[in-house]
Structures are given as structure tokens and as C-alpha cells.
């Protein structure tokens, strides 16, 4: 290698490393995306397959597996730009593929950050990583939303119906919520803040799951009377993957490896741990013994509760949120559920 070649190697940037690229931010964003993906594959695949009766295990696991793959293809073909592209309606973006190299290698742009600087000038925050990283990160959010929704219809819906439901709900429901808030739609302009998916992911999947469970109908009476998990140890393994993956869920939301992401990761784990302990303690106080399923439920309610504000609140507030998420859902599931016939039809 001559001197000219050495000078080029030292002084010039490779085409894959443009001036604006921050390798640390990009590495964290891809790591966070992988952590969120692991929550679904294999986290919820394992959790769903092991928490239901043995006869539903394969169908439940396959529902999660199919959703992960189907969402990805729909996402890059049309849905990403419906959720994060140019505005078509105040609640919907213009659908288009996110597959071309020219689109994926440009610097990422976050529509929800568009803000007024002067009377006639706006600015938009642009992270220090390529569009490809943002497309994949947001895909993992879309995928886990559908898979969380699947939990409401395990043992109620066959795989063929689920195969049709997934792309339809993604296109006509998820993209609407995502664009309305994160894509710079009307909710964003109203000042609504959703740090990492409290509305876009958890509220939307929860309401959709409740609605789907209502219309699909209850499980067979014989199945509702006794509903033991078929493999407790595997259930805990799936729950553990879900918990650890949530650090990417909330830690990746600032689109940078910064202080906000550090606080978000800490708050996520503090709230989840508090909620788990509260739920378990209530089981001991009222039923005389702890429940491993209850502990998993408490963990999940804690993770969901902290998500809308993980990077916005102090750790002491995360503990308060954990106290609430471990007690209020416990009352609704263990007390109100047993007294309300309507809830019994939906939740079991």
C-alpha cells in the first residue's frame, strides 16, 4: 500500500459511514430493535405456548410466529409509510414501500418531532442513524402490538382467521394510531405525548383484544372451569425474555444512546419489579399463597404501565406506578371479574 492509499484510508470516510452517522446511536438502535424483537420471537411465542392448555400450545405459538413474519412484510411493503410517511389525512400517512436503497440509506427523520421555530419556519429532529434502522425498530413495535393482541384470543381463534386478521388490523388500525401520534398527526399537534407506546401499542392492542374476545365469544365451558398452564418453567422463560427485552422497548424510544434512554431502562425495571412484588403480596394476603402466574401478570402490568412515561418520570414515580399497576389490575381480575358475568364471558 503506497502513501496515497494510506492517506485515503485515514482521511476519507467509507460510503457506508456518512458524516452524519453516529455509530454509537446506530448500534444502540439496532440492539434495541433486536431486544424488542426477542420479546416476540421467542419471548411471547414461548410464553403463549406454555401458559395455555397443552391442546392449544402449538396454535398459540404459531399465531405469534405468523404475526411476526406477516407484519414485517406488510410493514416494508406499505405500512411503515402509512404510519410515518407524508400526510394523507390528519390520522393517516401515504402508503408506499420502504424497500428502496435510496430511501433506506438516507438519514432517518422523525415526523413527530416537527416543531415551529419561527412564524413560518419548522424544524424536524433527525437522528444520527439511517432510515433502515428506524424502519426496523418501528416494525418490532408493530409486531409486538399484534402479538400482544393475540393473547386475548388464545384458545378462541383458529389460525386461518388469525392469518386474515393480522394484515387487516395492522393496515386499518395500527397505522392510524401510529401516524396520529408518532407520525406527526392530529394527536401530536394536540400536544399528546406517548413516550414509547402507551396509546399506540398497549391501549390499542388492549381495546382491540377486548373487542375481539367479546365478538369471538367465550371458550368452551369445560375449558373455562380449569385453565392450568401446560409448562410453568417455560412460561417463566418466556416472561423473562419479555421483561429483559423491554429495556430495548423503552430504552430505544429516544432514538439515541443518551441519558434519557438510561433513565427509561432503569424506570422500566423498577416499575416491573414493584408491580410483580405487589401482585404477589396481594395473592399471599388474600389467598394464603403466592401464584407464579400472578407474578408474571404483575410483571407485565408493570411493564405496560411505565411505558408511556418511562423516560419522562423519576424513579420514585416509577415505584408509585408499580404500586398502582400491581394493585388495580389485581382487583379487576381477582375481585371484579368474579362478580361480573360480562367480564367472565370475555376474560376466560
GROMACS .gro file of N, CA and C in nm, residues 229-317:
model
  267
  229UNK      N    1  -5.164  -2.373   3.322
  229UNK     CA    2  -5.059  -2.364   3.220
  229UNK      C    3  -4.999  -2.502   3.197
  230UNK      N    4  -4.959  -2.530   3.074
  230UNK     CA    5  -4.907  -2.664   3.046
  230UNK      C    6  -4.759  -2.678   3.079
  231UNK      N    7  -4.687  -2.566   3.096
  231UNK     CA    8  -4.545  -2.576   3.131
  231UNK      C    9  -4.502  -2.449   3.204
  232UNK      N   10  -4.496  -2.456   3.336
  232UNK     CA   11  -4.469  -2.337   3.417
  232UNK      C   12  -4.327  -2.285   3.396
  233UNK      N   13  -4.230  -2.375   3.386
  233UNK     CA   14  -4.091  -2.331   3.370
  233UNK      C   15  -4.069  -2.259   3.238
  234UNK      N   16  -4.128  -2.311   3.131
  234UNK     CA   17  -4.117  -2.243   3.002
  234UNK      C   18  -4.192  -2.110   3.004
  235UNK      N   19  -4.301  -2.105   3.076
  235UNK     CA   20  -4.375  -1.980   3.089
  235UNK      C   21  -4.286  -1.873   3.153
  236UNK      N   22  -4.212  -1.912   3.255
  236UNK     CA   23  -4.121  -1.818   3.321
  236UNK      C   24  -4.008  -1.776   3.228
  237UNK      N   25  -3.961  -1.868   3.145
  237UNK     CA   26  -3.856  -1.834   3.049
  237UNK      C   27  -3.906  -1.730   2.949
  238UNK      N   28  -4.027  -1.752   2.899
  238UNK     CA   29  -4.085  -1.655   2.807
  238UNK      C   30  -4.107  -1.520   2.872
  239UNK      N   31  -4.153  -1.522   2.997
  239UNK     CA   32  -4.175  -1.398   3.071
  239UNK      C   33  -4.043  -1.324   3.093
  240UNK      N   34  -3.937  -1.399   3.120
  240UNK     CA   35  -3.806  -1.338   3.140
  240UNK      C   36  -3.755  -1.269   3.015
  241UNK      N   37  -3.775  -1.334   2.900
  241UNK     CA   38  -3.735  -1.272   2.774
  241UNK      C   39  -3.816  -1.145   2.747
  242UNK      N   40  -3.944  -1.149   2.782
  242UNK     CA   41  -4.028  -1.031   2.765
  242UNK      C   42  -3.979  -0.917   2.853
  243UNK      N   43  -3.947  -0.947   2.979
  243UNK     CA   44  -3.901  -0.845   3.072
  243UNK      C   45  -3.769  -0.784   3.026
  244UNK      N   46  -3.670  -0.867   2.996
  244UNK     CA   47  -3.539  -0.815   2.957
  244UNK      C   48  -3.547  -0.740   2.824
  245UNK      N   49  -3.631  -0.788   2.733
  245UNK     CA   50  -3.644  -0.720   2.605
  245UNK      C   51  -3.706  -0.582   2.617
  246UNK      N   52  -3.781  -0.559   2.726
  246UNK     CA   53  -3.847  -0.430   2.744
  246UNK      C   54  -3.747  -0.316   2.762
  247UNK      N   55  -3.624  -0.348   2.798
  247UNK     CA   56  -3.521  -0.244   2.806
  247UNK      C   57  -3.496  -0.182   2.669
  248UNK      N   58  -3.504  -0.265   2.564
  248UNK     CA   59  -3.493  -0.211   2.429
  248UNK      C   60  -3.619  -0.138   2.388
  249UNK      N   61  -3.731  -0.186   2.436
  249UNK     CA   62  -3.861  -0.124   2.406
  249UNK      C   63  -3.863   0.022   2.448
  250UNK      N   64  -3.829   0.046   2.574
  250UNK     CA   65  -3.832   0.183   2.626
  250UNK      C   66  -3.698   0.255   2.610
  251UNK      N   67  -3.589   0.180   2.615
  251UNK     CA   68  -3.458   0.242   2.601
  251UNK      C   69  -3.429   0.292   2.461
  252UNK      N   70  -3.496   0.233   2.361
  252UNK     CA   71  -3.472   0.276   2.224
  252UNK      C   72  -3.560   0.390   2.180
  253UNK      N   73  -3.659   0.426   2.260
  253UNK     CA   74  -3.755   0.530   2.220
  253UNK      C   75  -3.695   0.668   2.198
  254UNK      N   76  -3.588   0.709   2.270
  254UNK     CA   77  -3.530   0.842   2.242
  254UNK      C   78  -3.453   0.849   2.111
  255UNK      N   79  -3.435   0.736   2.042
  255UNK     CA   80  -3.360   0.730   1.916
  255UNK      C   81  -3.215   0.772   1.933
  256UNK      N   82  -3.159   0.752   2.052
  256UNK     CA   83  -3.019   0.785   2.077
  256UNK      C   84  -2.975   0.714   2.204
  257UNK      N   85  -2.845   0.689   2.212
  257UNK     CA   86  -2.788   0.631   2.333
  257UNK      C   87  -2.753   0.746   2.427
  258UNK      N   88  -2.856   0.802   2.492
  258UNK     CA   89  -2.836   0.922   2.573
  258UNK      C   90  -2.884   0.901   2.716
  259UNK      N   91  -2.887   1.007   2.794
  259UNK     CA   92  -2.928   0.998   2.934
  259UNK      C   93  -3.074   0.955   2.946
  260UNK      N   94  -3.157   1.004   2.857
  260UNK     CA   95  -3.299   0.969   2.859
  260UNK      C   96  -3.319   0.818   2.848
  261UNK      N   97  -3.242   0.754   2.760
  261UNK     CA   98  -3.256   0.609   2.744
  261UNK      C   99  -3.211   0.536   2.870
  262UNK      N  100  -3.109   0.588   2.937
  262UNK     CA  101  -3.062   0.526   3.062
  262UNK      C  102  -3.170   0.532   3.171
  263UNK      N  103  -3.231   0.650   3.186
  263UNK     CA  104  -3.338   0.666   3.285
  263UNK      C  105  -3.455   0.575   3.250
  264UNK      N  106  -3.487   0.567   3.122
  264UNK     CA  107  -3.601   0.485   3.079
  264UNK      C  108  -3.579   0.338   3.111
  265UNK      N  109  -3.459   0.289   3.089
  265UNK     CA  110  -3.430   0.148   3.119
  265UNK      C  111  -3.441   0.122   3.269
  266UNK      N  112  -3.386   0.212   3.350
  266UNK     CA  113  -3.394   0.196   3.496
  266UNK      C  114  -3.539   0.199   3.542
  267UNK      N  115  -3.616   0.297   3.497
  267UNK     CA  116  -3.756   0.308   3.537
  267UNK      C  117  -3.837   0.186   3.496
  268UNK      N  118  -3.808   0.134   3.379
  268UNK     CA  119  -3.879   0.016   3.329
  268UNK      C  120  -3.864  -0.101   3.425
  269UNK      N  121  -3.742  -0.126   3.467
  269UNK     CA  122  -3.717  -0.240   3.555
  269UNK      C  123  -3.767  -0.216   3.696
  270UNK      N  124  -3.757  -0.094   3.745
  270UNK     CA  125  -3.806  -0.062   3.879
  270UNK      C  126  -3.957  -0.080   3.887
  271UNK      N  127  -4.030  -0.030   3.787
  271UNK     CA  128  -4.175  -0.041   3.788
  271UNK      C  129  -4.219  -0.186   3.776
  272UNK      N  130  -4.154  -0.262   3.688
  272UNK     CA  131  -4.191  -0.403   3.670
  272UNK      C  132  -4.168  -0.482   3.799
  273UNK      N  133  -4.055  -0.460   3.863
  273UNK     CA  134  -4.025  -0.533   3.987
  273UNK      C  135  -4.124  -0.497   4.097
  274UNK      N  136  -4.155  -0.369   4.110
  274UNK     CA  137  -4.251  -0.325   4.212
  274UNK      C  138  -4.387  -0.387   4.188
  275UNK      N  139  -4.432  -0.383   4.064
  275UNK     CA  140  -4.564  -0.437   4.031
  275UNK      C  141  -4.571  -0.587   4.058
  276UNK      N  142  -4.466  -0.660   4.023
  276UNK     CA  143  -4.461  -0.804   4.049
  276UNK      C  144  -4.473  -0.832   4.199
  277UNK      N  145  -4.398  -0.757   4.279
  277UNK     CA  146  -4.400  -0.780   4.424
  277UNK      C  147  -4.535  -0.745   4.486
  278UNK      N  148  -4.597  -0.640   4.437
  278UNK     CA  149  -4.729  -0.600   4.489
  278UNK      C  150  -4.833  -0.707   4.456
  279UNK      N  151  -4.834  -0.753   4.330
  279UNK     CA  152  -4.931  -0.856   4.290
  279UNK      C  153  -4.911  -0.984   4.372
  280UNK      N  154  -4.786  -1.024   4.389
  280UNK     CA  155  -4.756  -1.145   4.466
  280UNK      C  156  -4.797  -1.129   4.611
  281UNK      N  157  -4.772  -1.012   4.669
  281UNK     CA  158  -4.809  -0.987   4.808
  281UNK      C  159  -4.960  -0.992   4.826
  282UNK      N  160  -5.035  -0.937   4.731
  282UNK     CA  161  -5.181  -0.941   4.740
  282UNK      C  162  -5.232  -1.085   4.730
  283UNK      N  163  -5.169  -1.166   4.647
  283UNK     CA  164  -5.206  -1.308   4.640
  283UNK      C  165  -5.186  -1.377   4.774
  284UNK      N  166  -5.073  -1.346   4.839
  284UNK     CA  167  -5.044  -1.408   4.969
  284UNK      C  168  -5.143  -1.362   5.075
  285UNK      N  169  -5.172  -1.232   5.077
  285UNK     CA  170  -5.262  -1.176   5.179
  285UNK      C  171  -5.404  -1.231   5.164
  286UNK      N  172  -5.455  -1.238   5.042
  286UNK     CA  173  -5.596  -1.274   5.022
  286UNK      C  174  -5.617  -1.424   4.997
  287UNK      N  175  -5.516  -1.494   4.942
  287UNK     CA  176  -5.535  -1.635   4.911
  287UNK      C  177  -5.443  -1.728   4.989
  288UNK      N  178  -5.355  -1.671   5.069
  288UNK     CA  179  -5.269  -1.752   5.154
  288UNK      C  180  -5.145  -1.807   5.090
  289UNK      N  181  -5.125  -1.786   4.961
  289UNK     CA  182  -5.005  -1.837   4.894
  289UNK      C  183  -4.980  -1.756   4.767
  290UNK      N  184  -4.853  -1.748   4.726
  290UNK     CA  185  -4.822  -1.675   4.603
  290UNK      C  186  -4.857  -1.757   4.480
  291UNK      N  187  -4.869  -1.689   4.367
  291UNK     CA  188  -4.900  -1.756   4.240
  291UNK      C  189  -4.796  -1.716   4.137
  292UNK      N  190  -4.737  -1.814   4.072
  292UNK     CA  191  -4.636  -1.783   3.970
  292UNK      C  192  -4.701  -1.715   3.850
  293UNK      N  193  -4.824  -1.755   3.816
  293UNK     CA  194  -4.895  -1.687   3.708
  293UNK      C  195  -4.925  -1.542   3.749
  294UNK      N  196  -4.964  -1.524   3.875
  294UNK     CA  197  -4.988  -1.389   3.924
  294UNK      C  198  -4.863  -1.303   3.918
  295UNK      N  199  -4.748  -1.361   3.951
  295UNK     CA  200  -4.623  -1.286   3.944
  295UNK      C  201  -4.594  -1.241   3.801
  296UNK      N  202  -4.618  -1.329   3.705
  296UNK     CA  203  -4.598  -1.293   3.564
  296UNK      C  204  -4.696  -1.184   3.522
  297UNK      N  205  -4.821  -1.196   3.566
  297UNK     CA  206  -4.919  -1.092   3.533
  297UNK      C  207  -4.880  -0.958   3.594
  298UNK      N  208  -4.832  -0.960   3.718
  298UNK     CA  209  -4.787  -0.836   3.781
  298UNK      C  210  -4.669  -0.774   3.709
  299UNK      N  211  -4.577  -0.857   3.665
  299UNK     CA  212  -4.462  -0.809   3.587
  299UNK      C  213  -4.509  -0.739   3.460
  300UNK      N  214  -4.603  -0.803   3.389
  300UNK     CA  215  -4.649  -0.749   3.262
  300UNK      C  216  -4.727  -0.618   3.281
  301UNK      N  217  -4.811  -0.610   3.383
  301UNK     CA  218  -4.885  -0.486   3.406
  301UNK      C  219  -4.790  -0.373   3.443
  302UNK      N  220  -4.682  -0.405   3.513
  302UNK     CA  221  -4.583  -0.304   3.546
  302UNK      C  222  -4.510  -0.252   3.423
  303UNK      N  223  -4.474  -0.343   3.335
  303UNK     CA  224  -4.406  -0.303   3.212
  303UNK      C  225  -4.495  -0.217   3.125
  304UNK      N  226  -4.622  -0.253   3.117
  304UNK     CA  227  -4.716  -0.175   3.036
  304UNK      C  228  -4.738  -0.037   3.098
  305UNK      N  229  -4.750  -0.034   3.230
  305UNK     CA  230  -4.781   0.092   3.298
  305UNK      C  231  -4.671   0.196   3.280
  306UNK      N  232  -4.545   0.155   3.287
  306UNK     CA  233  -4.435   0.252   3.281
  306UNK      C  234  -4.408   0.301   3.140
  307UNK      N  235  -4.451   0.226   3.040
  307UNK     CA  236  -4.413   0.256   2.902
  307UNK      C  237  -4.446   0.397   2.855
  308UNK      N  238  -4.565   0.452   2.880
  308UNK     CA  239  -4.596   0.586   2.828
  308UNK      C  240  -4.508   0.696   2.885
  309UNK      N  241  -4.445   0.672   3.001
  309UNK     CA  242  -4.366   0.778   3.063
  309UNK      C  243  -4.230   0.734   3.111
  310UNK      N  244  -4.177   0.623   3.057
  310UNK     CA  245  -4.052   0.566   3.109
  310UNK      C  246  -3.937   0.666   3.112
  311UNK      N  247  -3.925   0.747   3.008
  311UNK     CA  248  -3.816   0.842   3.003
  311UNK      C  249  -3.855   0.981   3.050
  312UNK      N  250  -3.972   0.992   3.110
  312UNK     CA  251  -4.024   1.124   3.148
  312UNK      C  252  -4.040   1.141   3.298
  313UNK      N  253  -4.036   1.031   3.375
  313UNK     CA  254  -4.061   1.039   3.519
  313UNK      C  255  -3.936   0.999   3.597
  314UNK      N  256  -3.934   1.034   3.725
  314UNK     CA  257  -3.824   0.997   3.812
  314UNK      C  258  -3.847   0.856   3.867
  315UNK      N  259  -3.739   0.788   3.912
  315UNK     CA  260  -3.754   0.650   3.961
  315UNK      C  261  -3.852   0.634   4.076
  316UNK      N  262  -3.864   0.736   4.163
  316UNK     CA  263  -3.962   0.723   4.272
  316UNK      C  264  -4.104   0.717   4.215
  317UNK      N  265  -4.126   0.789   4.105
  317UNK     CA  266  -4.257   0.785   4.041
  317UNK      C  267  -4.280   0.648   3.975
   0.00000   0.00000   0.00000
